[in-house]
Coordinates of C-alpha atoms in Angstrom, one line a residue:
M263 CA 0.0 0.0 0.0
N264 CA 1.3 3.4 -1.0
D265 CA 1.9 5.8 2.0
H266 CA -0.2 8.7 0.7
F267 CA -3.3 8.8 -1.5
I268 CA -3.4 12.2 -3.1
V269 CA -6.5 13.7 -4.7
M270 CA -6.2 16.9 -6.8
A271 CA -9.1 19.4 -7.3
K272 CA -10.7 19.2 -10.7
K273 CA -9.1 21.9 -12.8
G274 CA -12.1 22.5 -15.0
R275 CA -14.4 22.9 -12.1
M276 CA -12.0 25.4 -10.4
V277 CA -11.9 27.4 -13.7
M278 CA -15.7 27.4 -13.8
L279 CA -16.0 28.6 -10.2
T280 CA -13.4 31.3 -10.9
I281 CA -15.4 32.6 -13.8
F282 CA -18.7 32.5 -11.9
S283 CA -17.0 34.4 -9.0
L284 CA -15.7 37.0 -11.4
M285 CA -19.2 37.4 -13.0
F286 CA -20.8 38.1 -9.6
V287 CA -18.1 40.7 -8.9
V288 CA -18.9 42.4 -12.2
L289 CA -22.6 42.2 -11.3
G290 CA -21.9 43.8 -7.9
I291 CA -20.1 46.6 -9.7
F292 CA -23.0 47.1 -12.1
I293 CA -25.4 47.2 -9.2
L294 CA -23.3 50.0 -7.5
L295 CA -23.1 52.0 -10.8
F296 CA -26.8 51.7 -11.7
P297 CA -28.9 54.6 -10.3
F298 CA -31.8 53.5 -8.0
N299 CA -34.5 55.6 -6.4
E300 CA -33.7 54.0 -3.0
P301 CA -30.0 53.4 -3.3
M302 CA -29.3 51.9 0.2
L303 CA -30.3 48.2 -0.3
P304 CA -28.8 47.9 -3.8
M305 CA -25.6 49.5 -2.6
V306 CA -25.3 47.0 0.3
I307 CA -26.0 44.1 -2.1
G308 CA -23.4 45.4 -4.5
I309 CA -20.8 45.8 -1.9
L310 CA -21.5 42.4 -0.4
A311 CA -21.4 40.8 -3.8
I312 CA -18.0 42.4 -4.6
L313 CA -16.5 41.4 -1.2
V314 CA -17.8 37.9 -1.0
F315 CA -17.3 36.9 -4.6
G316 CA -14.1 38.9 -4.9
L317 CA -12.6 36.8 -2.1
C318 CA -13.9 33.6 -3.8
F319 CA -12.3 34.8 -7.0
L320 CA -9.0 35.3 -5.3
Y321 CA -9.2 32.0 -3.6
Y322 CA -9.9 30.1 -6.8
V323 CA -7.2 31.9 -8.7
K324 CA -4.7 30.9 -5.9
V325 CA -5.9 27.3 -6.2
L326 CA -5.4 27.3 -10.0
V327 CA -2.0 28.8 -9.8
K328 CA -0.6 26.8 -6.8
R329 CA -2.2 23.4 -7.8
E330 CA -1.9 21.7 -4.4
P331 CA -3.7 18.5 -3.5
A332 CA -7.3 19.0 -2.3
V333 CA -7.2 15.9 -0.1
I334 CA -4.4 13.6 1.1
I335 CA -5.1 10.3 2.8
T336 CA -2.1 9.4 5.0
K337 CA -1.3 6.9 7.7
E338 CA -1.8 9.7 10.2
G339 CA -5.2 10.8 8.9
I340 CA -7.0 12.8 6.3
I341 CA -5.6 16.2 5.2
D342 CA -8.4 18.4 3.9
N343 CA -7.3 21.3 1.7
S344 CA -10.4 21.2 -0.5
S345 CA -11.8 24.7 0.4
Y346 CA -11.1 28.0 2.0
I347 CA -12.3 26.6 5.4
R348 CA -10.1 23.5 5.1
A349 CA -9.7 21.4 8.2
G350 CA -6.1 20.5 7.6
L351 CA -5.0 17.2 9.2
V352 CA -7.8 15.2 11.0
K353 CA -6.1 12.3 12.7
W354 CA -7.6 8.8 12.6
E355 CA -8.1 8.8 16.4
E356 CA -10.2 12.0 16.1
I357 CA -12.5 10.4 13.5
E358 CA -15.7 8.7 14.6
A359 CA -17.2 8.0 11.2
I360 CA -17.0 8.9 7.5
D361 CA -19.9 8.9 5.1
F362 CA -21.1 10.6 1.9
L363 CA -23.8 13.2 2.6
N364 CA -26.2 15.0 0.3
F365 CA -27.0 18.7 0.8
S366 CA -28.7 20.9 -1.7
G367 CA -28.1 18.5 -4.5
Q368 CA -24.4 18.2 -3.8
V369 CA -22.5 15.2 -2.4
F370 CA -20.0 15.8 0.4
L371 CA -17.5 13.4 2.0
G372 CA -18.5 14.0 5.6
I373 CA -16.1 13.3 8.4
F374 CA -17.6 13.0 11.9
T375 CA -15.2 13.6 14.7
Y376 CA -15.6 12.6 18.4
N377 CA -15.2 16.3 19.4
R378 CA -18.0 18.2 17.6
E379 CA -16.1 21.5 18.1
L380 CA -12.7 20.2 16.9
I381 CA -12.5 22.0 13.6
I382 CA -14.0 25.2 15.0
D383 CA -11.6 25.2 17.9
R384 CA -8.6 24.8 15.4
S385 CA -9.7 27.7 13.2
S386 CA -9.6 31.5 13.7
G387 CA -10.9 34.6 12.2
M388 CA -13.2 34.3 9.2
K389 CA -12.5 30.6 8.9
R390 CA -13.9 30.1 12.4
V391 CA -17.1 32.1 11.5
F392 CA -17.5 30.0 8.3
N393 CA -16.9 26.7 10.1
R394 CA -19.5 27.7 12.7
L395 CA -22.0 28.5 10.0
N396 CA -21.1 25.2 8.2
K397 CA -21.8 23.3 11.4
G398 CA -25.5 24.3 11.2
L399 CA -25.8 22.9 7.6
L400 CA -24.5 19.4 7.9
P401 CA -24.1 17.0 10.9
S402 CA -20.4 16.2 10.1
Q403 CA -17.6 18.4 11.2
V404 CA -15.5 18.3 7.9
N405 CA -17.4 18.5 4.6
I406 CA -15.4 17.9 1.5
P407 CA -17.3 18.7 -1.8
F408 CA -16.9 15.5 -3.7
K409 CA -17.8 17.1 -7.0
N410 CA -14.5 19.1 -6.8
L411 CA -12.3 16.0 -6.5
E412 CA -10.4 14.2 -9.3
C413 CA -11.2 10.6 -8.2
S414 CA -14.1 8.2 -7.9
A415 CA -16.0 7.6 -4.7
E416 CA -14.8 4.0 -4.7
E417 CA -11.1 4.9 -5.0
L418 CA -11.5 7.5 -2.2
M419 CA -13.3 5.2 0.2
K420 CA -10.9 2.3 -0.6
A421 CA -7.9 4.5 0.3
I422 CA -9.6 5.8 3.4
E423 CA -10.5 2.3 4.6
E424 CA -7.0 0.8 4.0
R425 CA -5.2 3.6 5.9
W426 CA -7.8 3.8 8.7
D427 CA -7.7 0.0 9.2
T428 CA -3.8 0.1 9.2
A429 CA -3.9 2.9 11.8
L430 CA -6.4 1.0 14.0
E431 CA -4.2 -2.1 13.8
E432 CA -1.1 -0.2 14.7
E433 CA -2.9 1.5 17.6
S434 CA -4.1 -1.9 19.0
K435 CA -0.6 -3.2 18.8
K436 CA 0.6 -0.4 21.0
E437 CA -2.0 -1.2 23.7

């Protein structure tokens, strides 16, 4: 068994998300430039669109330029770098269960940890806020958008099961 199972983000999907983010930034700019009778609400919407989707645009450009793995399955655990609110390394001993979850028509690899606040406690700033919001959407603590990954569900689960089983065997030998 190979030490690491590396999964890259789908380049085409990242390009698409980059373009959509840029389109919403441009839409936000148009909203700001268009004269309205009551300008307060459109101005707030325009500014929010520029800020939120501008940050998304910058994130996706960085992902496309840097081309780092989205997910790495190792003998220590799962390293999640699949999104801005990435969890980083989640060790096998911190993981209670792993399952595929559906939310709003999208499939996520859900990682359930024993400590329900683990990922929130590890993050800071805006990532902490987004992780807290994310907690209310799905029951799992780490949610990796499967549609963004360049591998099949079978390959991913096989790699997870092999390394998780190996880690459990090594842990039981220590005891």
